[in-house]
Coordinates of C-alpha atoms in Angstrom, one line a residue:
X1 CA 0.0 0.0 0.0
X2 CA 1.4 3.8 -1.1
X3 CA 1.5 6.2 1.2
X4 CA -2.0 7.8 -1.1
X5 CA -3.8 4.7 -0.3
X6 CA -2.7 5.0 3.6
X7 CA -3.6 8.6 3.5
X8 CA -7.1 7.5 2.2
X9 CA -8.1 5.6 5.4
X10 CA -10.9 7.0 7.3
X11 CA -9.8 8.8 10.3
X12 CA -11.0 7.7 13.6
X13 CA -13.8 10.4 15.1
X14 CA -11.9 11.9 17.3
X15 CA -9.8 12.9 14.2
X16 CA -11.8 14.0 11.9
X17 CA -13.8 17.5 12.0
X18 CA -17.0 15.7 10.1
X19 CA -18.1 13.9 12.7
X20 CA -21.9 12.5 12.3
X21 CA -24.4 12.7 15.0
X22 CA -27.1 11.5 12.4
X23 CA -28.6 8.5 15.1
X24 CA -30.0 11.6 16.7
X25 CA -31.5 13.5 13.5
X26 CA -33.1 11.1 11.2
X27 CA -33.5 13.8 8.4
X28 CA -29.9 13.9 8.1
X29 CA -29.6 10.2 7.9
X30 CA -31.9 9.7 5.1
X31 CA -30.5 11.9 2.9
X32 CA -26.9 10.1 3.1
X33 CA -28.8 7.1 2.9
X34 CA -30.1 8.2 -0.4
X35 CA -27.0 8.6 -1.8
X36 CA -26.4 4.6 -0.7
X37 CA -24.1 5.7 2.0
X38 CA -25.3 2.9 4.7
X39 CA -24.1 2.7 8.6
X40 CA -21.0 1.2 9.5
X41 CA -20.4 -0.9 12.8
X42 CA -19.0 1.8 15.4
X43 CA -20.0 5.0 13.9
X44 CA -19.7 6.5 10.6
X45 CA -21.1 5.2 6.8
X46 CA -19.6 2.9 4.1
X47 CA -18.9 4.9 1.2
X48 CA -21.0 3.3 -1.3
X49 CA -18.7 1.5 -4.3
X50 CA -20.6 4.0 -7.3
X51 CA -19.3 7.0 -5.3
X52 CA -16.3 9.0 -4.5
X53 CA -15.4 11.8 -1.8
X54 CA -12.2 13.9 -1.7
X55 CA -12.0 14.8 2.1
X56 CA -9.5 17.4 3.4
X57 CA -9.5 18.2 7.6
X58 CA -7.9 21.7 7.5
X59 CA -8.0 25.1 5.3
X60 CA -4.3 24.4 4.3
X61 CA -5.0 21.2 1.9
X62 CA -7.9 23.7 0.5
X63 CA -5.1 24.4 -2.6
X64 CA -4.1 20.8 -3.4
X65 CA -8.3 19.7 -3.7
X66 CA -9.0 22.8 -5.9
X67 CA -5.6 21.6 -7.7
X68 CA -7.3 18.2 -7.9
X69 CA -11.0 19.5 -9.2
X70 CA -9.3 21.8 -12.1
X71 CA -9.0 18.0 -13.7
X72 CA -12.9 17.4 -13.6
X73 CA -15.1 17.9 -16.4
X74 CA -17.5 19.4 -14.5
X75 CA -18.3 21.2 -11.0
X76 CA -19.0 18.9 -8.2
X77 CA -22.9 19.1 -7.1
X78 CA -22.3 18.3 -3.9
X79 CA -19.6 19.8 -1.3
X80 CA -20.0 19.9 2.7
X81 CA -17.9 22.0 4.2
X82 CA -17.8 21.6 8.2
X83 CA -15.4 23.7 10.5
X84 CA -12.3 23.2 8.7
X85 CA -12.7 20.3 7.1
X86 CA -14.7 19.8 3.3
X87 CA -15.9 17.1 1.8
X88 CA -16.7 17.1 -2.5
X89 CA -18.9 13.8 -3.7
X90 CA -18.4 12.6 -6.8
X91 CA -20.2 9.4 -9.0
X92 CA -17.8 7.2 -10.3
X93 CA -18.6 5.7 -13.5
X94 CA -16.7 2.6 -13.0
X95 CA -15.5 1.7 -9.5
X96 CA -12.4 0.2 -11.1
X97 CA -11.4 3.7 -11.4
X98 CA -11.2 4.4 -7.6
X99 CA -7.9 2.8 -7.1
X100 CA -6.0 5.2 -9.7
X101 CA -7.7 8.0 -8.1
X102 CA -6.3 7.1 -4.7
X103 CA -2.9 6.4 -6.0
X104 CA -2.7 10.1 -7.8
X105 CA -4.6 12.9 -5.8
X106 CA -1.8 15.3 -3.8
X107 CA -0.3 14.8 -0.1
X108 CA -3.7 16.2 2.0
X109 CA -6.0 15.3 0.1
X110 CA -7.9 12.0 1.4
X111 CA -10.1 9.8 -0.9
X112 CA -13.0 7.4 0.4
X113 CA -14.3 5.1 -2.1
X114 CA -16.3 2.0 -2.1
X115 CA -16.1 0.2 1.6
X116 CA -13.9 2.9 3.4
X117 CA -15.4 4.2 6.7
X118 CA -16.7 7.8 6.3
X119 CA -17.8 10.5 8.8
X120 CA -20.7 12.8 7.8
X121 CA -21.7 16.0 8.9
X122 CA -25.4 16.3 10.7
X123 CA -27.5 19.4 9.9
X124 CA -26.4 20.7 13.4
X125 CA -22.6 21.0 12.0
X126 CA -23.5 21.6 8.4
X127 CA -26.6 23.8 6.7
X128 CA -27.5 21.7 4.2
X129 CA -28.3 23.2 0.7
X130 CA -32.3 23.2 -1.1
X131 CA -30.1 21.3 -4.1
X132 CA -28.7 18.2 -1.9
X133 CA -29.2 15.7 -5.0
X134 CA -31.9 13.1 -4.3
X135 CA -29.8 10.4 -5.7
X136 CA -26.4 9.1 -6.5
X137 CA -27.2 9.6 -10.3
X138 CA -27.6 13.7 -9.4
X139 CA -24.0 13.8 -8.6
X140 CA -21.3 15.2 -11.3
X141 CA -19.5 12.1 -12.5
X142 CA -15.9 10.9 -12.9
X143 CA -15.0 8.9 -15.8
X144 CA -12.0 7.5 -17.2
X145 CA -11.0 10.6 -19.2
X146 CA -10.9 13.1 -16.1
X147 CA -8.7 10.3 -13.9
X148 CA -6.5 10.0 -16.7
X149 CA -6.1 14.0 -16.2
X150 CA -5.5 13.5 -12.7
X151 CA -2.7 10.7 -13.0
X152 CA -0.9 13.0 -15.7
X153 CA -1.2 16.3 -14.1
X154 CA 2.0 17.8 -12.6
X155 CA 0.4 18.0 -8.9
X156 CA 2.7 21.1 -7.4
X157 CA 5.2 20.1 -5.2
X158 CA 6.0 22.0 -1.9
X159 CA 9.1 24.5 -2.2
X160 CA 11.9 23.8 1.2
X161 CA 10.7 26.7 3.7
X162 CA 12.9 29.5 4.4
X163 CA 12.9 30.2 7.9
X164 CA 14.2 33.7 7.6
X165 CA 14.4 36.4 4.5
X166 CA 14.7 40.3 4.8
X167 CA 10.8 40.4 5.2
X168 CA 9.9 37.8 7.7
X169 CA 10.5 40.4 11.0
X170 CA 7.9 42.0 9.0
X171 CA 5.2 39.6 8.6
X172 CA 1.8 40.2 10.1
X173 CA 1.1 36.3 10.2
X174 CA -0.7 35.3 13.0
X175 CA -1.8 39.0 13.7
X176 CA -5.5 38.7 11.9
X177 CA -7.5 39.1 15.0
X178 CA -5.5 42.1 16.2
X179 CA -6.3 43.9 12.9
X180 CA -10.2 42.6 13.1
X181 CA -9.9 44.0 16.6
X182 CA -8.9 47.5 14.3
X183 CA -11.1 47.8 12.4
X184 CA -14.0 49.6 12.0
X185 CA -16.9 49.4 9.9
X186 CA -17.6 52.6 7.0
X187 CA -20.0 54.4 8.3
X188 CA -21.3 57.5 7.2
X189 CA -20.1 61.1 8.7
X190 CA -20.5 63.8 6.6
X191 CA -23.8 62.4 4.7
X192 CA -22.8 60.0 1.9
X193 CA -19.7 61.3 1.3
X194 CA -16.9 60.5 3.6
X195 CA -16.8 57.4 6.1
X196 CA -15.1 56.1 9.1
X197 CA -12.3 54.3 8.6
X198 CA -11.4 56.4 5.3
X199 CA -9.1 58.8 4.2
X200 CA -10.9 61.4 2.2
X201 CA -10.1 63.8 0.0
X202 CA -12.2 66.9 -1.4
X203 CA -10.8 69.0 -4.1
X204 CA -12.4 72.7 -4.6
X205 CA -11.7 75.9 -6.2
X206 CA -11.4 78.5 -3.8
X207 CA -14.7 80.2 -2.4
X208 CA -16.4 77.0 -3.2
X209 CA -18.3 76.4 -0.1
X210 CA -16.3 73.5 0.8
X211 CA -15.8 74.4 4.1
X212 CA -19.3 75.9 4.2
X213 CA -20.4 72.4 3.9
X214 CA -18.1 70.3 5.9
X215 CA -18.8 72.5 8.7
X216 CA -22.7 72.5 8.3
X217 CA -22.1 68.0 7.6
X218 CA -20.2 68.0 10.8
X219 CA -23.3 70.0 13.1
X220 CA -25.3 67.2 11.8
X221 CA -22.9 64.2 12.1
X222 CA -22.2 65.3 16.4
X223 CA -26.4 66.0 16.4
X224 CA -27.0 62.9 15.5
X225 CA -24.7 60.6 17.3
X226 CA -22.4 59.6 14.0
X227 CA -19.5 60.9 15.8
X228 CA -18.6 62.4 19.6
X229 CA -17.9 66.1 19.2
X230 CA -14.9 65.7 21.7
X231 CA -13.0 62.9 19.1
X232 CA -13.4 65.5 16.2
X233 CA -10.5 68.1 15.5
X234 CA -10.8 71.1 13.5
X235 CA -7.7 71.9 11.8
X236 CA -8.0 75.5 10.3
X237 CA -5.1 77.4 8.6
X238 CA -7.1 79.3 6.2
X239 CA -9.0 81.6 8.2
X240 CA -8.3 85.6 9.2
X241 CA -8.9 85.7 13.0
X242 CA -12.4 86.8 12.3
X243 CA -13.2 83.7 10.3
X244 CA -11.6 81.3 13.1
X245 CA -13.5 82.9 15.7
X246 CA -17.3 82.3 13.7
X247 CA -15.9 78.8 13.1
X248 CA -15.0 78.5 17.3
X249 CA -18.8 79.9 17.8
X250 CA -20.3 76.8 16.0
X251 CA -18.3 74.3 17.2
X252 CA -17.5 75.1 20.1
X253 CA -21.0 74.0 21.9
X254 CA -20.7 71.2 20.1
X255 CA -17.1 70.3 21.9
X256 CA -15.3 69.7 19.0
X257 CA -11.2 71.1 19.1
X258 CA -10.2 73.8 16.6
X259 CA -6.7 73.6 16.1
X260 CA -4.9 76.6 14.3
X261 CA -1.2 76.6 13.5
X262 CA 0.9 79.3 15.5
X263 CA -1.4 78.6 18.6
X264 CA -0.9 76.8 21.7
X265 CA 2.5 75.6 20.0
X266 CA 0.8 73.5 17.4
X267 CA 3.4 73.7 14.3
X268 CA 2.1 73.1 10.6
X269 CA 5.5 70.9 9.8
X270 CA 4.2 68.8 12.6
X271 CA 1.0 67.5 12.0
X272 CA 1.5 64.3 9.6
X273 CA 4.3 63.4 12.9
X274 CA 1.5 63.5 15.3
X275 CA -1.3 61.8 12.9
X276 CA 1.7 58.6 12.7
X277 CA 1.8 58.5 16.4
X278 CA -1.9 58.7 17.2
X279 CA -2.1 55.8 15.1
X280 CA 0.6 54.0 16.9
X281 CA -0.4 54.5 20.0
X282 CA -3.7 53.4 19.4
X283 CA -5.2 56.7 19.8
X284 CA -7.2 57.3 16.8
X285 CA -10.2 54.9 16.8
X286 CA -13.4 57.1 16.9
X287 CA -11.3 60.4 16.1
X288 CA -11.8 62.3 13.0
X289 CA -9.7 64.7 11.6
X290 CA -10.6 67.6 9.3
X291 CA -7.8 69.5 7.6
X292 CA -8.3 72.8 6.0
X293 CA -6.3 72.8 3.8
X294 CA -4.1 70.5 2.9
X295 CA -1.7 72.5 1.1
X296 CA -1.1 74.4 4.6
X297 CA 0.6 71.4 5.6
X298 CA 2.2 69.9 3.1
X299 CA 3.8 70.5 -0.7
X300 CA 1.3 68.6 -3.2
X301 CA 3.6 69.1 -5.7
X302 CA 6.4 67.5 -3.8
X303 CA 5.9 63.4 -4.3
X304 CA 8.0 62.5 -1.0
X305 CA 6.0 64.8 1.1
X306 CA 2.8 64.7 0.0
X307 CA 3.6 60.5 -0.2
X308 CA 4.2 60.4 3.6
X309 CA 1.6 62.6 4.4
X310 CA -0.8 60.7 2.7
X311 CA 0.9 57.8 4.8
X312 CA 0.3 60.0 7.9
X313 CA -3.3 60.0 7.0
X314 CA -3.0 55.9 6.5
X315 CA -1.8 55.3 9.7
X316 CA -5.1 57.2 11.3
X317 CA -7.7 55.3 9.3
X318 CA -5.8 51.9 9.7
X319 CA -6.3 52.2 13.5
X320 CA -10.5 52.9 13.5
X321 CA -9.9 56.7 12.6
X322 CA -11.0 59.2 9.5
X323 CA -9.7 61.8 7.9
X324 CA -10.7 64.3 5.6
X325 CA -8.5 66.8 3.7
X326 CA -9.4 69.8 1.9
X327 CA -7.5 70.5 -1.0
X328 CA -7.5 73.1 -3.9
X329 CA -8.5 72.0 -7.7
X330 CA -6.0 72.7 -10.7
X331 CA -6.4 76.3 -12.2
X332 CA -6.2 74.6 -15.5
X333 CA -9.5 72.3 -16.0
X334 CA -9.2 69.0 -17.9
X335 CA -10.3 68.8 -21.5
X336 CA -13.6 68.6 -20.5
X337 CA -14.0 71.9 -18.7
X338 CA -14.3 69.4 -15.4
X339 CA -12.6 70.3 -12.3
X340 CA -8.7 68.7 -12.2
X341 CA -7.1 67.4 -8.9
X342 CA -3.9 69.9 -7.4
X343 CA -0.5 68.4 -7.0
X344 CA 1.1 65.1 -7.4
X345 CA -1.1 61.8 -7.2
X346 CA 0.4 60.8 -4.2
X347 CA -1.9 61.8 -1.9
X348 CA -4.6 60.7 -3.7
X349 CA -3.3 57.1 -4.3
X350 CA -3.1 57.0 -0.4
X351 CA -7.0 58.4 -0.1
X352 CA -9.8 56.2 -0.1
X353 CA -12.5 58.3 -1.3
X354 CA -11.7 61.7 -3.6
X355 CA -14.1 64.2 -4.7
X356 CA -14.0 67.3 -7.0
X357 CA -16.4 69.8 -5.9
X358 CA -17.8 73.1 -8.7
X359 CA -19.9 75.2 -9.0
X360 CA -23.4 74.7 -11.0
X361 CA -24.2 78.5 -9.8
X362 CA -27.7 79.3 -9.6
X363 CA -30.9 77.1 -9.9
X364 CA -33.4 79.7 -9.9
X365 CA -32.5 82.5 -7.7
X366 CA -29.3 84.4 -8.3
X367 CA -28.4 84.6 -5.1
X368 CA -28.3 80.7 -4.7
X369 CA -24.9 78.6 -5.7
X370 CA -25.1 75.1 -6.4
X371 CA -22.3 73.1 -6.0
X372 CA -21.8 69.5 -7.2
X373 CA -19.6 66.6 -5.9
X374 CA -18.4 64.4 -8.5
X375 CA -16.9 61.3 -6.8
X376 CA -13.5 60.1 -8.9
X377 CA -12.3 57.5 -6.6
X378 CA -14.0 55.1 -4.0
X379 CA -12.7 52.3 -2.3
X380 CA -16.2 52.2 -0.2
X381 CA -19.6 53.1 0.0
X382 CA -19.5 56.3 -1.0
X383 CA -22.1 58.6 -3.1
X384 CA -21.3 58.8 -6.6
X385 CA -22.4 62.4 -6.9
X386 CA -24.0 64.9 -4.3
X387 CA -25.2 68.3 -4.8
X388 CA -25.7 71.6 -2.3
X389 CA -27.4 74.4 -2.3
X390 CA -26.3 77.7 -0.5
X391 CA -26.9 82.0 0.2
X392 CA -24.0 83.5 -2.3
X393 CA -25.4 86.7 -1.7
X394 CA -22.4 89.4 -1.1
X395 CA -24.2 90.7 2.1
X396 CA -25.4 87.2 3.7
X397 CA -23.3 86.9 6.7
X398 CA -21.3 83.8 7.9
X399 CA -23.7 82.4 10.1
X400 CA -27.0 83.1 7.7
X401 CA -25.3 81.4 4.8
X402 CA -23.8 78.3 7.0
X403 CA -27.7 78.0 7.9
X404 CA -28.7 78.2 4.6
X405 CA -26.6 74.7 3.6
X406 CA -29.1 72.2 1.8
X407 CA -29.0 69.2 -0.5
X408 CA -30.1 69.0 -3.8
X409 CA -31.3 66.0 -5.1
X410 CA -30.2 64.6 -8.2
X411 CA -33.7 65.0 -10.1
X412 CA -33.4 68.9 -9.1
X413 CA -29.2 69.3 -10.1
X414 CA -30.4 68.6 -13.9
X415 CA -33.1 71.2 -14.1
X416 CA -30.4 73.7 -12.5
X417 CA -27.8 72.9 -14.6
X418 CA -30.7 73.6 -17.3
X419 CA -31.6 76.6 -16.1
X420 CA -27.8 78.1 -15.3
X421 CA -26.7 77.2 -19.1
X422 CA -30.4 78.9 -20.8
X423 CA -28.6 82.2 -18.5
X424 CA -25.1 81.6 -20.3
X425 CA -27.2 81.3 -23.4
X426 CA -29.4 84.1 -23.6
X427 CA -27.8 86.7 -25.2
X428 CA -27.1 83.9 -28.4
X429 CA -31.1 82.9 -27.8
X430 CA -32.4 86.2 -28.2
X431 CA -30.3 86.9 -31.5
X432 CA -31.7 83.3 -32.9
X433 CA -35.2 84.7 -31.8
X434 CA -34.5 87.9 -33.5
X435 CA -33.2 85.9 -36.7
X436 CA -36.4 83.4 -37.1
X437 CA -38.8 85.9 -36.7
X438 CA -36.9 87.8 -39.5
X439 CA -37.5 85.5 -41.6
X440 CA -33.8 83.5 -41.3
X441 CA -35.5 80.5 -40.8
X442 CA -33.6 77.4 -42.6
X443 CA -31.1 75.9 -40.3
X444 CA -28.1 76.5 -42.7
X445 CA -29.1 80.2 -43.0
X446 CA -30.3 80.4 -39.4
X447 CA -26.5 79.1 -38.0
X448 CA -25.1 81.3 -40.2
X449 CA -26.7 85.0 -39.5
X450 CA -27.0 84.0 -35.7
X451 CA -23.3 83.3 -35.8
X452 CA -22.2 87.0 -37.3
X453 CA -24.6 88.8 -35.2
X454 CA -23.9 87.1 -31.6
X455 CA -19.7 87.2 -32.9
X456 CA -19.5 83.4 -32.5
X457 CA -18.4 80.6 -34.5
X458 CA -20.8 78.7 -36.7
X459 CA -20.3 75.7 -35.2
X460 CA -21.4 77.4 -31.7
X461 CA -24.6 78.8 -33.6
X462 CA -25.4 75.7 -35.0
X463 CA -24.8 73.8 -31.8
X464 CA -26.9 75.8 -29.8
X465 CA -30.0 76.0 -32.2
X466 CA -29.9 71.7 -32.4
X467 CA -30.1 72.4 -28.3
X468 CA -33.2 74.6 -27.8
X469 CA -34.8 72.6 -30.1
X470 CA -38.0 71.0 -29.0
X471 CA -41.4 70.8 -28.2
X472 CA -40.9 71.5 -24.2
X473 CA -41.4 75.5 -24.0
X474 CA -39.7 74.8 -20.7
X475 CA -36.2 74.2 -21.9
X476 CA -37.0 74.7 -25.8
X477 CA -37.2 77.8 -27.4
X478 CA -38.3 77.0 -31.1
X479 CA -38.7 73.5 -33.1
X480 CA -38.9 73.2 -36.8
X481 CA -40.9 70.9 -39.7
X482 CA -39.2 69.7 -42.8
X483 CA -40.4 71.7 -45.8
X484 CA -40.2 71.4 -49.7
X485 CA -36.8 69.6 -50.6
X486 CA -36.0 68.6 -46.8
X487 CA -35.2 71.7 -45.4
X488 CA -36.5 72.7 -41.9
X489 CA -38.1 75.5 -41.1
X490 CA -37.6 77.1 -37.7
X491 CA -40.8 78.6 -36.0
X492 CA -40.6 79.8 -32.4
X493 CA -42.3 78.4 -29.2
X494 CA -44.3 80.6 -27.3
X495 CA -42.5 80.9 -24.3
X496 CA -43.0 79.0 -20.9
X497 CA -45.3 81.5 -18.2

């Protein structure tokens, strides 16, 4: 007997993980018995000689079965998996084939065919599936074309361990509950848009309203018990001393710390030092750090300091914290006209969620800005997009246009974003207007005269007639029908009360 065919004896209960209690649960029974696995003397079932199991007792045979089951023509229908160990049930469609099997499956893996002593899991060790096959015949089938696959294949054979190697003193094997310990579920803080456990990053123009919103997130966020005003710090070094003292006023009753470099020694060059030890010292579960603005702190154009601050910022998260930076958006837009990130991509590899944040301006009243968040990296659960509405008015105080913060929902952003570019239009719309009911009515003369007399390209004209063009007096402003020869005729809409 080979040491396979050794290995395939069943192991005695007190070995095995799949132990049956089935003279307790007749259920259970019945359903190995319909399979033709039948009682043995002294515990257990005889494997049936039409079937096959492959039985491993720990997770660390798990490679050499899957190793084994790449080699079947088809999916097993039937594997019990019970604490560590897993069982995967084969039919055999000739029982002369069970003796290659034994000889060829990898060191680990055990195989009980026809006779052997088997140990089956109860329904109190193992849930078992609505699709348990009612009969031996159910079961995926080996036949002489997938063991001769098995007895050919080049099963992998274990490499001599190296005890030590420049990385083993850094290994975290065997550290896995320590870091479950860490963890921390996301969770939402400021609405939909940053979460525990993250490092987030929101990229704005100036005079944006970012920190307009963060601020009027965070009154929420201690309100309503997402996180303890006394964990959260402030960290504000772009404020005059009149804008840090409004800021003080509403968080202050709320007991979160405003920080603010020159002041009670706190030093700017400092602050990704201390966010590394608060994560070592296990100091930063629950804590959330805001920092306005990044660039206070740190060179985003430099890639070795904006990669360890970004690290910094890692080390908080890792340990059950969040942070959130504020950053400044690119003068120069992308292609598109869409926002573009500041800096180097360091610290936004190292983020977990990163926003752009513009303007949409008005939705209806000129003194209200809209601002949308576009979501360009997410690791988490976080809103693709997000829009807010607030007072822009030049004489709306501090503390009237912080109250004035709300969202916009998606539905309402489009008919903003409609009515904003029919305002960046009008002047063009009038001089179409003026052109139709002159009588420059085709589209290729229409485009042409609107283009002269609004001192655009024709390509501009053109484009904007094919987009007020409609039967919605709402967002169209004219619509056309096809005259003698094809060409369309424009005719006005009345316009919308």
């Amino acid at each position: 007997m080979n040491d396979n065919e050794q290995s395939a004896q069943a192991p005695t209960p007190t070995d095995s993980p799949l132990v049956a209690n089935d003279d307790d649960n007749p259920a259970a029974a019945d359903r190995w018995s319909a399979l033709g696995f039948t009682p043995a003397d002294g515990g257990g079932y005889l494997t049936p000689a039409d079937l096959i199991v492959f039985e491993i007792s720990d997770a660390a045979a798990r490679p050499a079965i899957v190793q084994t089951l790449m080699h079947m023509g088809e999916p097993p229908r039937l594997n019990v998996k019970a604490g560590a160990g897993e069982q995967t049930f084969f039919r055999l469609a000739d029982p002369e084939l069970a003796a290659t099997l034994k000889r060829s499956v990898p060191a680990g893996v055990h195989v009980r065919t026809g006779g052997d002593t088997i140990q089956l899991p109860d329904t109190a060790a193992w849930a078992t599936p609505t699709s348990f096959p009612a009969t031996a015949a159910d079961l995926s089938a080996i036949t002489a074309v997938e063991v001769s696959r098995i007895a050919k294949a080049e099963m992998p054979t274990a490499q001599p361990l190296i005890e030590r190697t420049p990385l083993t003193a850094m290994s975290l094997r065997g550290m896995s509950a320590e870091f479950r310990a860490r963890a921390v579920e996301a969770k939402p803080l400021l609405a939909d848009l940053c979460f525990s456990g993250q490092v987030t990053t929101w990229y704005a123009a100036p005079n944006t309203g970012k920190t307009l919103i963060t601020l009027n997130l965070l009154v929420d966020a201690v309100r309503e018990g997402r996180v303890t005003g006394g964990n959260v710090y402030y960290i504000n070094a772009d404020d005059g001393s009149d804008g840090i003292a409004t800021k003080m006023e509403i968080l202050d009753p709320l007991n979160v710390h405003t920080l603010v470099p020159g002041f009670r020694e706190f030093n700017a060059t400092e602050l990704a030092g201390k966010l590394t030890r608060m994560g070592a010292k296990e100091q930063a579960r629950g804590v959330f750090v805001i920092i306005d603005t990044t660039k206070k702190f740190v060179s985003l154009m430099d890639k070795r300091e904006a990669s360890a601050f970004g690290t910094a910022c890692r080390q908080v998260a890792m340990n059950g914290g969040a942070v959130l930076n504020l950053a400044h958006t690119n003068k120069n837009p992308n292609a598109d006209g869409t926002p573009r990130y500041s800096g180097t991509t360091d610290l936004l590899e190292d983020a977990d969620a990163a926003y752009t944040i513009a303007k949409v301006d008005s939705g209806g009243e000129a003194s209200e800005r809209v601002v949308e968040f576009k979501c360009f990296k997410q690791r988490g659960p976080n809103a693709e997009t997000a829009a807010y509405a607030y007072d822009a008015a030049p004489d709306t105080s501090y503390l009237d246009r912080f109250a004035s913060v709300r969202r916009v929902e998606i539905e309402a952003l489009d008919q903003f974003k409609r009515v904003e570019a029919q305002r960046a239009d009008a002047e063009v719309i009038e001089i179409v207007r003026k052109c139709i009911a002159e009588g420059y009515n085709s589209k290729m003369v229409l485009g042409k005269e609107a283009a002269t007399r609004a001192g655009v390209s024709a390509r501009q004209a053109y484009l904007l007639v094919e987009r007020y063009t409609g039967t919605d007096p709402a967002q169209h402003r004219w619509n056309f029908s096809v005259g003698d020869r094809g060409i369309h005729r424009f005719e006005l809409l009345p316009l919308a009360a």
